[in-house]
CSV table of N, CA and C in Angstrom, one decimal:
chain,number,residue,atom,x,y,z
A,1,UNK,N,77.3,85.8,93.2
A,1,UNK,CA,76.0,85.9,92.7
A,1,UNK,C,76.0,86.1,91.2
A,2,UNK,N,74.9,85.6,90.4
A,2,UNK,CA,75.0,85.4,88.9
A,2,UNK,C,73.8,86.8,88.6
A,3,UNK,N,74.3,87.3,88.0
A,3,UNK,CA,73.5,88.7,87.2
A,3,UNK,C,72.2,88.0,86.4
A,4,UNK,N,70.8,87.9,86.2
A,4,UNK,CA,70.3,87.5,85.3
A,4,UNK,C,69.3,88.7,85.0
A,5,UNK,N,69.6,89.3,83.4
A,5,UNK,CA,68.9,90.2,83.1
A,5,UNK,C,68.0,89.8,82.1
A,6,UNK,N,66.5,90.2,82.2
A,6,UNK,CA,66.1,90.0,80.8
A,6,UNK,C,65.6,88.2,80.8
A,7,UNK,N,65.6,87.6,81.5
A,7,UNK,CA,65.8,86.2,81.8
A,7,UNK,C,67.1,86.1,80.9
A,8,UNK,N,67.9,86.4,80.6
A,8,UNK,CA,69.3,86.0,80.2
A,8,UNK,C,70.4,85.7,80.8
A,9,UNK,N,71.3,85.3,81.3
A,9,UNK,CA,72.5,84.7,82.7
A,9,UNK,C,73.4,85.3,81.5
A,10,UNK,N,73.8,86.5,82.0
A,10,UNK,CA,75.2,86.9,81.6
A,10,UNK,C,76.5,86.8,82.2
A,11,UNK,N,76.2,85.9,83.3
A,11,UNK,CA,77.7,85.0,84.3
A,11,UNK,C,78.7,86.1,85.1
A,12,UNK,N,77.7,87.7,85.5
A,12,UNK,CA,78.0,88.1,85.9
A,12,UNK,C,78.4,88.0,87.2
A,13,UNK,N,79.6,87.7,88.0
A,13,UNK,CA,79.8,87.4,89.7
A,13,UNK,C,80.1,88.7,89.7
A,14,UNK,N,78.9,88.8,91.1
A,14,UNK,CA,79.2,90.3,91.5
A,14,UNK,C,79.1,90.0,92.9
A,15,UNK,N,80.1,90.9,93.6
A,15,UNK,CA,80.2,90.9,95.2
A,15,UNK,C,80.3,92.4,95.3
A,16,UNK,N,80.1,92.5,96.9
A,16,UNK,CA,80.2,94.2,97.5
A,16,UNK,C,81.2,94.2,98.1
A,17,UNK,N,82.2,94.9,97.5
A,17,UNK,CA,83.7,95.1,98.2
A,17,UNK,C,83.5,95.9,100.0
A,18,UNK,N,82.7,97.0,99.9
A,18,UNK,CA,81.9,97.7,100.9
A,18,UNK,C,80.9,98.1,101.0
A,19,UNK,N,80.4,98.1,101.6
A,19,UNK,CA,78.1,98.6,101.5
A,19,UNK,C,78.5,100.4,101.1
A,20,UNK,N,77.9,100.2,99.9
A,20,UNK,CA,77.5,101.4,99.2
A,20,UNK,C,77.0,102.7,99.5
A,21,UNK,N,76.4,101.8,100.8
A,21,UNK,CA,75.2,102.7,101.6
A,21,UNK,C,76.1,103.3,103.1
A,22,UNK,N,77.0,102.8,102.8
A,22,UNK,CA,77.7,103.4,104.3
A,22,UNK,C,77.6,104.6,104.6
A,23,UNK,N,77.7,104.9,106.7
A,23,UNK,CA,77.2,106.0,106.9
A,23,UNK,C,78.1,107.1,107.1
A,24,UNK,N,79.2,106.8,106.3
A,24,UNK,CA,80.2,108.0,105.9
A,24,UNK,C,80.1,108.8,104.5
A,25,UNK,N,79.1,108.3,104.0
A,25,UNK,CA,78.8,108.8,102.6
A,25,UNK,C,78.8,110.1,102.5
A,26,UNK,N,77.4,111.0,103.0
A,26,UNK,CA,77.6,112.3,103.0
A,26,UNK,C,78.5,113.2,103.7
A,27,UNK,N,79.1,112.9,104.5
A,27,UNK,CA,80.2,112.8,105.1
A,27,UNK,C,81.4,113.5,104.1
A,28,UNK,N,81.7,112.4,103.0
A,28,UNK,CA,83.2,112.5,102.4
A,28,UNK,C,82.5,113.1,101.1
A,29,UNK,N,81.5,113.2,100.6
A,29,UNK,CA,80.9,114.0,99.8
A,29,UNK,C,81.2,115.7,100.4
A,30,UNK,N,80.8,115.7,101.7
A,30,UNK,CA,80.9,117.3,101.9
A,30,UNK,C,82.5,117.5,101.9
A,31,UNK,N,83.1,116.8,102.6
A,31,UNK,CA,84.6,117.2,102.7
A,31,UNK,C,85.3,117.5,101.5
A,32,UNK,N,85.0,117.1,100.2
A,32,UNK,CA,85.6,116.9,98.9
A,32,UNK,C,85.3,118.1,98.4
A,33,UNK,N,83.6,118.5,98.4
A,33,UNK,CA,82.9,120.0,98.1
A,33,UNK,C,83.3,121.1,98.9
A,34,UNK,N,82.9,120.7,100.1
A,34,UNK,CA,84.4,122.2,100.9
A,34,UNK,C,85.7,122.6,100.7
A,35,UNK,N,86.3,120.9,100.1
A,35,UNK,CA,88.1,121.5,99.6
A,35,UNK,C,87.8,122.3,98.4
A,36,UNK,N,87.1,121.8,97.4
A,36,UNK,CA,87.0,122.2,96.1
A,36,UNK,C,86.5,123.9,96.4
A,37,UNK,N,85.4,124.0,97.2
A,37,UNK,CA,85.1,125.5,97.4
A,37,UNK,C,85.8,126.2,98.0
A,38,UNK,N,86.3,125.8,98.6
A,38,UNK,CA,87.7,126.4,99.4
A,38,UNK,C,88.7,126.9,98.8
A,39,UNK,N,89.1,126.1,97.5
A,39,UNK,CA,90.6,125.8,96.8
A,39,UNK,C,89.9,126.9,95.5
A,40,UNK,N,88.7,127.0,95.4
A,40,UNK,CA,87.9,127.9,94.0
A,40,UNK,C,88.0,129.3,94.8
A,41,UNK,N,87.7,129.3,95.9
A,41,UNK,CA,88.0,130.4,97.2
A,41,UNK,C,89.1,131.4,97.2
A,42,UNK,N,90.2,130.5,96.7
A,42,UNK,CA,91.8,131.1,96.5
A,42,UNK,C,92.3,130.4,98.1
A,43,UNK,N,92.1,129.6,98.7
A,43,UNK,CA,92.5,128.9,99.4
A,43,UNK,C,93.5,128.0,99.3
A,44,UNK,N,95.1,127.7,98.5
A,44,UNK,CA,95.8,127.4,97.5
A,44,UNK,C,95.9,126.2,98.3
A,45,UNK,N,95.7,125.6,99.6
A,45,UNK,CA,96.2,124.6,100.3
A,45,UNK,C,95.0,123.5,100.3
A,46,UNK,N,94.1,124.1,100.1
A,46,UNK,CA,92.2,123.7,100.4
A,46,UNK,C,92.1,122.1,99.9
A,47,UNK,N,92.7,121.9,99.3
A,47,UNK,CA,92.8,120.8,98.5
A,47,UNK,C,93.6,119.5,99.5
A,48,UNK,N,94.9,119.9,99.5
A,48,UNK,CA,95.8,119.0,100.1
A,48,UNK,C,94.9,118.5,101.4
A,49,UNK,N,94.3,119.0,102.4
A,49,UNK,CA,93.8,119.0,103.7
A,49,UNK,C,92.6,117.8,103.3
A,50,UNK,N,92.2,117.7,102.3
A,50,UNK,CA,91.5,116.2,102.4
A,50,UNK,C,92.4,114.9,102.8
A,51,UNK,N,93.8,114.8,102.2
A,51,UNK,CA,94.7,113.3,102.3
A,51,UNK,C,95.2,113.4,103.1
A,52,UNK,N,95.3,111.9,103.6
A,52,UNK,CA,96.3,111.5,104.5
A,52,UNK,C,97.7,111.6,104.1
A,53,UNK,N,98.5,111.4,104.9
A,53,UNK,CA,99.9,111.4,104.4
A,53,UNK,C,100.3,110.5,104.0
A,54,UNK,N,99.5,109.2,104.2
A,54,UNK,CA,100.2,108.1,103.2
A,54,UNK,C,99.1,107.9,102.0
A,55,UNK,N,98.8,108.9,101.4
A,55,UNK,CA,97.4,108.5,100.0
A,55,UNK,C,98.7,108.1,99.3
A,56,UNK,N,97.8,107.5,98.2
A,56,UNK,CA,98.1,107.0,97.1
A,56,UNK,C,97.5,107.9,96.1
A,57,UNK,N,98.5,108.5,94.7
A,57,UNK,CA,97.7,109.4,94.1
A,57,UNK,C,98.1,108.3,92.8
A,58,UNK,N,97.2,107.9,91.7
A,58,UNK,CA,97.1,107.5,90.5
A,58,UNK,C,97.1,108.3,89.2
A,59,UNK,N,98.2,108.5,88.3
A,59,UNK,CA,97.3,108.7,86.9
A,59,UNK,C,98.1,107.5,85.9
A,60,UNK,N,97.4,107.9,85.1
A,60,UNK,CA,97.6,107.0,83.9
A,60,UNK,C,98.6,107.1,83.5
A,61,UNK,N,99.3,106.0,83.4
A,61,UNK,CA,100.6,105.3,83.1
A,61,UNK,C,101.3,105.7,81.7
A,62,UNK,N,100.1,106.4,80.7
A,62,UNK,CA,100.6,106.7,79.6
A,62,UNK,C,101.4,107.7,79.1
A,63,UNK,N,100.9,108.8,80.3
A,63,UNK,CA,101.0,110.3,80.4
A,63,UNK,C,102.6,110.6,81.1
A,64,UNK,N,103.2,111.2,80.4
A,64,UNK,CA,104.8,111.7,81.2
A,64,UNK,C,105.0,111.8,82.7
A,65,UNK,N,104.1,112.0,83.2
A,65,UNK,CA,104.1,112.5,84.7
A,65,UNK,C,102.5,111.1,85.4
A,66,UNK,N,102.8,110.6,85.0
A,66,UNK,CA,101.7,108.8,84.8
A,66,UNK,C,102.5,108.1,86.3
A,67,UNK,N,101.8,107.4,86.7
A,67,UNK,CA,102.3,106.0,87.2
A,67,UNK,C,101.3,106.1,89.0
A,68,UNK,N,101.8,105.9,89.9
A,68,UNK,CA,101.6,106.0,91.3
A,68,UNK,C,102.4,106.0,92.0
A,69,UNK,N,101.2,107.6,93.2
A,69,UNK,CA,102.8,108.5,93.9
A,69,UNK,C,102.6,108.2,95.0
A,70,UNK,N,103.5,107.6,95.8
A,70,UNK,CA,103.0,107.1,97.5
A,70,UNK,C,103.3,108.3,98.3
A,71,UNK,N,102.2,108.8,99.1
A,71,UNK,CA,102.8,109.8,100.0
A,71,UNK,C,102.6,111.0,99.4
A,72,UNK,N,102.0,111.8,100.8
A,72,UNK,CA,101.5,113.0,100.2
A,72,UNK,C,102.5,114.3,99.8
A,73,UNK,N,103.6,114.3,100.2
A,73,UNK,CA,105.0,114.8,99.3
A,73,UNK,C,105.0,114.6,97.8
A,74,UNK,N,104.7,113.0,97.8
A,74,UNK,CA,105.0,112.9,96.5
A,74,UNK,C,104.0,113.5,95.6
A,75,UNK,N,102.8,112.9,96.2
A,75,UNK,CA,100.9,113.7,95.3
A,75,UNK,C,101.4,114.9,95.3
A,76,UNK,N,101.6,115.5,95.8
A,76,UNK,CA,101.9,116.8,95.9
A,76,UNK,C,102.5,117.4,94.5
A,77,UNK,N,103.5,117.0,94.8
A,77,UNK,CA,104.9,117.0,93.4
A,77,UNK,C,104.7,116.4,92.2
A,78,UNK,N,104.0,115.2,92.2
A,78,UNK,CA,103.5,114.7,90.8
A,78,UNK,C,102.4,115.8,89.9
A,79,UNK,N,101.5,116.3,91.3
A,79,UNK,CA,100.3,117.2,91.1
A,79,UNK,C,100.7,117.9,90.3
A,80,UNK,N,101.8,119.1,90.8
A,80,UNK,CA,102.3,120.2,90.2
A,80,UNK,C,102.9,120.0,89.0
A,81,UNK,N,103.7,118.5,88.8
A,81,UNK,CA,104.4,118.4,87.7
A,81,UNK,C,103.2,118.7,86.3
A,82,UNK,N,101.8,118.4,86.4
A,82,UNK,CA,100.7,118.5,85.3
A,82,UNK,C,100.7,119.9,84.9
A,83,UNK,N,100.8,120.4,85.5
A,83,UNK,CA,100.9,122.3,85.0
A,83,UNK,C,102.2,122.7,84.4
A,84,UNK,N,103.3,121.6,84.6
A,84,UNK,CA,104.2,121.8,83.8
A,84,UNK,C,104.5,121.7,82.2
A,85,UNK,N,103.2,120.3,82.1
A,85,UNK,CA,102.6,120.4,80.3
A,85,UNK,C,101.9,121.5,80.0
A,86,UNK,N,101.0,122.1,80.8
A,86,UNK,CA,100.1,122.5,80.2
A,86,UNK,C,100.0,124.3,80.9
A,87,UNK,N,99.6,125.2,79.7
A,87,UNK,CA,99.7,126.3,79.9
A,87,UNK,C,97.9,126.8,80.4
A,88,UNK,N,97.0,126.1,79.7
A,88,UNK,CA,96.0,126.3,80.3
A,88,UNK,C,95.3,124.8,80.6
A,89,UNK,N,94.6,124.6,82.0
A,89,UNK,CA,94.1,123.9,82.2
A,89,UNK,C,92.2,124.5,83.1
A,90,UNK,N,91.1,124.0,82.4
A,90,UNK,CA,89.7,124.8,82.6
A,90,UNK,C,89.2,123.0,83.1
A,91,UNK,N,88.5,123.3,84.1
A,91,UNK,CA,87.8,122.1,84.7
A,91,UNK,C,86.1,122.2,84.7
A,92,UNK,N,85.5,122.3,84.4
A,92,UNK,CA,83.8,122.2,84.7
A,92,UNK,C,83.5,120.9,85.4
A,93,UNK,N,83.3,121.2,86.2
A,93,UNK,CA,82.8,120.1,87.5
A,93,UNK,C,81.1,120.3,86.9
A,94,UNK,N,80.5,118.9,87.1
A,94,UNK,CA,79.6,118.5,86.5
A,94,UNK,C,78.6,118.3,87.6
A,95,UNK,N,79.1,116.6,88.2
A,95,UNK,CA,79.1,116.0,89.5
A,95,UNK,C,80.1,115.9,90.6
A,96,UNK,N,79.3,115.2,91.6
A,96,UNK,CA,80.1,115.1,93.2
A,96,UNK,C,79.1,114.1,93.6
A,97,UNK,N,79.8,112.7,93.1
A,97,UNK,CA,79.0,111.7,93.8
A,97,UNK,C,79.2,110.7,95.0
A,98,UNK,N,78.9,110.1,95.6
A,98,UNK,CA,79.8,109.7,96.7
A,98,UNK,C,78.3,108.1,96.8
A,99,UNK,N,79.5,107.3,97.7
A,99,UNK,CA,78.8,106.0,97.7
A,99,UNK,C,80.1,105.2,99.0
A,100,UNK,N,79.7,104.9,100.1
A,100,UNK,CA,80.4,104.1,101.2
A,100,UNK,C,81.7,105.3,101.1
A,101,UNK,N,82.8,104.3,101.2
A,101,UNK,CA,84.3,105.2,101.4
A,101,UNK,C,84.4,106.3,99.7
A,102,UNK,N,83.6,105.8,98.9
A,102,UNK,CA,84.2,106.7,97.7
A,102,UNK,C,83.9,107.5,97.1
A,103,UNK,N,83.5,109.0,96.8
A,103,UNK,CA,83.9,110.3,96.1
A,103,UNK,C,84.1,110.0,94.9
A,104,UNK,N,83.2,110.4,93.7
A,104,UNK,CA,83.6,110.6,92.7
A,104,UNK,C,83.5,112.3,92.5
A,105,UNK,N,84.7,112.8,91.5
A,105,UNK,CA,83.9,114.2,90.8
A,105,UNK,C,84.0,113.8,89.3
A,106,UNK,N,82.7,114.1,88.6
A,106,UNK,CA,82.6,114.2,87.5
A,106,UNK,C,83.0,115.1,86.3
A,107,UNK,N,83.9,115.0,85.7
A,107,UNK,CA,84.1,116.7,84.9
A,107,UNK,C,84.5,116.7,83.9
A,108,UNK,N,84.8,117.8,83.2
A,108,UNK,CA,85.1,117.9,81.4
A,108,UNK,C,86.4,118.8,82.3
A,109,UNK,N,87.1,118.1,81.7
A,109,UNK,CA,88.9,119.1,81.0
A,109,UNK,C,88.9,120.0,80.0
A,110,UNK,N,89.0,121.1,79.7
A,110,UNK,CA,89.7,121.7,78.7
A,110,UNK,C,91.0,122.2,78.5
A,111,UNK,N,91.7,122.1,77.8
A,111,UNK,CA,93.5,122.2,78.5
A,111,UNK,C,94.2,122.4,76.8
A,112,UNK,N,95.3,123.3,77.1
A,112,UNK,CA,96.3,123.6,76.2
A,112,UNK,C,97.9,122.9,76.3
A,113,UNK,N,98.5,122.4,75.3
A,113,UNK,CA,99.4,121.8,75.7
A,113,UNK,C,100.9,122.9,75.9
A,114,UNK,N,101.4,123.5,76.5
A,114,UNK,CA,102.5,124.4,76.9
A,114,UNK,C,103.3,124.4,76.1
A,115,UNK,N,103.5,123.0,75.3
A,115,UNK,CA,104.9,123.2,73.7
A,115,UNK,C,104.6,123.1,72.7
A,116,UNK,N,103.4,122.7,72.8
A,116,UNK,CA,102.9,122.7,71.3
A,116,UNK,C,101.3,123.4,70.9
A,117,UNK,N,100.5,124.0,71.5
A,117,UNK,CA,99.6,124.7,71.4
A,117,UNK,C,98.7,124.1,71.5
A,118,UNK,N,98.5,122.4,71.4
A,118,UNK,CA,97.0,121.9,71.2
A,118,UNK,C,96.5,121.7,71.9
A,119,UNK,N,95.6,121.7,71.8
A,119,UNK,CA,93.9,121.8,72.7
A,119,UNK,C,93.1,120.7,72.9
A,120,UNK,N,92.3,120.6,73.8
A,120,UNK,CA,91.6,119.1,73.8
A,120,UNK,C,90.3,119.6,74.6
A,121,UNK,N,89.4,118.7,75.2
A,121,UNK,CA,88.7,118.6,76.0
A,121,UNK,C,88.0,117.9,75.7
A,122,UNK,N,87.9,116.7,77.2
A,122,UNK,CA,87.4,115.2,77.5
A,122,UNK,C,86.9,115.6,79.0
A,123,UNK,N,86.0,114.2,78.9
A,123,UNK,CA,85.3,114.0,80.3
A,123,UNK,C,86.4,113.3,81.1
A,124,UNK,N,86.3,113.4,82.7
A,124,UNK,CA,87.4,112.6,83.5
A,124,UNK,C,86.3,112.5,84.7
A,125,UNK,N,86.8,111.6,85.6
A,125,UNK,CA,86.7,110.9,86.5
A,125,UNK,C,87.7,111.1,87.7
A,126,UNK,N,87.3,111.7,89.2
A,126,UNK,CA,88.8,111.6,89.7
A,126,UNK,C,87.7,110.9,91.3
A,127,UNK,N,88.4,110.1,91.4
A,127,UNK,CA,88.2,109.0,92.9
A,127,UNK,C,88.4,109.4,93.7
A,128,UNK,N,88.0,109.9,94.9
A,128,UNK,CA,88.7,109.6,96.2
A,128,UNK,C,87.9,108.5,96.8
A,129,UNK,N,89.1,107.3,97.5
A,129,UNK,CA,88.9,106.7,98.6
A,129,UNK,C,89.3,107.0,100.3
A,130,UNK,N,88.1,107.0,100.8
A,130,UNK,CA,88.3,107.7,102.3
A,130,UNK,C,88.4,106.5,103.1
A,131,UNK,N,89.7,107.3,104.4
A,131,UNK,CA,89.2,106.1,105.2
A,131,UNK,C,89.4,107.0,106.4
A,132,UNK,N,88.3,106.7,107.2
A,132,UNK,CA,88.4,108.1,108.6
A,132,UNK,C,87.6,109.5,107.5
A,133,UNK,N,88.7,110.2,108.1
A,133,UNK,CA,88.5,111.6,107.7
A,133,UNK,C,89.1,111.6,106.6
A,134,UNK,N,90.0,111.1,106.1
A,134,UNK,CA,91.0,111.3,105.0
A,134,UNK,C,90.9,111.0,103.9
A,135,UNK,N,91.4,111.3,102.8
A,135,UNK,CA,91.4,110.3,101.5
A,135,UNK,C,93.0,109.5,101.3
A,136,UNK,N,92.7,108.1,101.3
A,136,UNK,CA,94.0,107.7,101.2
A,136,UNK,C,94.5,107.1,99.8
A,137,UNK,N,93.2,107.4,98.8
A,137,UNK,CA,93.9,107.3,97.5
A,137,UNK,C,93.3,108.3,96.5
A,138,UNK,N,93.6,108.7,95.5
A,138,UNK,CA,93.1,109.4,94.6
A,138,UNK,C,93.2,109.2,93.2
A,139,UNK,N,92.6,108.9,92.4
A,139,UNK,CA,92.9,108.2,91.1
A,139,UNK,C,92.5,108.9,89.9
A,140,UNK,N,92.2,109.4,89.1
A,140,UNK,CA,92.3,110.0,87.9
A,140,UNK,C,92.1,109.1,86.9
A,141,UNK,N,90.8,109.0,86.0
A,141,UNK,CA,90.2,108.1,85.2
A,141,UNK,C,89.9,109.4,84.0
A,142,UNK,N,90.8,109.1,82.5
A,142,UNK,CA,90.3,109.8,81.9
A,142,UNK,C,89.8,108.7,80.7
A,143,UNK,N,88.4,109.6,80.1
A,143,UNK,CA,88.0,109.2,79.0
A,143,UNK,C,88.8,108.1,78.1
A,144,UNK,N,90.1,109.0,77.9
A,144,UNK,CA,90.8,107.9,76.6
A,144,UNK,C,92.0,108.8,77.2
A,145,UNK,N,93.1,108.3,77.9
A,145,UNK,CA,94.2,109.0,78.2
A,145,UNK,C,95.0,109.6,77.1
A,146,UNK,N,94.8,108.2,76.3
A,146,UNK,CA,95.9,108.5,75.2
A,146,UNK,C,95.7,109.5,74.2
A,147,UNK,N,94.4,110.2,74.2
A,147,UNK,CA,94.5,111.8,73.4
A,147,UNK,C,94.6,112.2,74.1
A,148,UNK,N,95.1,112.2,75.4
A,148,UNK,CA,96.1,113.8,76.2
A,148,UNK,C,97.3,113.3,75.7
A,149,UNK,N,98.2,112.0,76.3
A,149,UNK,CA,99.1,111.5,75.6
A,149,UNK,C,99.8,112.2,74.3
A,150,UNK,N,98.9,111.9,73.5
A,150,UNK,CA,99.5,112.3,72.0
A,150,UNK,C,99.1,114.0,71.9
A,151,UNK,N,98.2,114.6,72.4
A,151,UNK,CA,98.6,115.9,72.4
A,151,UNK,C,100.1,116.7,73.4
A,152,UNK,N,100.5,116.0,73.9
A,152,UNK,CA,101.7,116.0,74.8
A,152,UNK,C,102.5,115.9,73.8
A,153,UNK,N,102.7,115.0,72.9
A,153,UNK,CA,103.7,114.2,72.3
A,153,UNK,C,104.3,115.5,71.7
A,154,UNK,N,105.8,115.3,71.3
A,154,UNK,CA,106.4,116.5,70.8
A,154,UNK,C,106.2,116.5,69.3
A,155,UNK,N,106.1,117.5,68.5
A,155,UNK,CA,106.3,117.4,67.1
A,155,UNK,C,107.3,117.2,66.5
């Protein structure tokens, strides 16, 4: 399909990978808000109990502890490795949006870097895609990775 906005053809092809509107939406919306209330709860596991065992966890390729972790052993262990930069990490959850299989949370980061003192805060994006009950990927979309990146970087 060609996007025409404005009477303008901006040669946009657009297709629906899944209907948006699917009737698992509020569904994987609540499951995502119960782990998170759960895990805010002091429920330390609250979290993990959304994924499957075979998720896929994503971060950004730039960051020391970056790439894709297959398997929820591995999410797990990659997870924990992020607290290994950082001595303080503050999350303000914004949104909780959800649409067919996908979960967004909307939030601002505030975070200290553990060897070198500096500070940041950016907005992020973190995906879940559900299939069933589960999430079988999770993805992490920051702002501009690369100023976490370089606040990482050693002096």
């Amino acid at each position: 399909m060609t996007d025409i906005v404005d009477g303008l053809n901006y040669g946009i092809d657009l297709k629906y990978l899944t209907d948006p509107r699917g009737e698992d939406t509020e569904r994987n919306r609540r499951m995502v808000l119960d782990a998170l209330d759960r895990l805010v709860g002091g429920e330390q596991d609250a979290l993990w109990t959304l994924f499957d065992k075979d998720v896929v966890f994503h971060e950004a390729a730039c960051l020391p502890y970056g790439g894709s972790h297959h398997g929820l052993e591995a999410t797990r262990a990659a997870h924990a490795t992020i607290y290994d930069y950082f001595d303080t990490i503050k999350i303000d959850l914004e949104q909780v949006l959800a649409a067919g299989d996908l979960v967004i949370v909307y939030a601002w980061m505030t975070y200290r870097v553990r060897k070198n003192g500096r500070t940041g805060k950016f907005p992020l994006a973190e995906v879940y895609r559900f299939k069933g009950d589960k999430a079988i990927e999770w993805r992490v979309h920051y702002f501009d990775a690369s100023t976490v990146a370089e606040a990482l970087a050693a002096d």
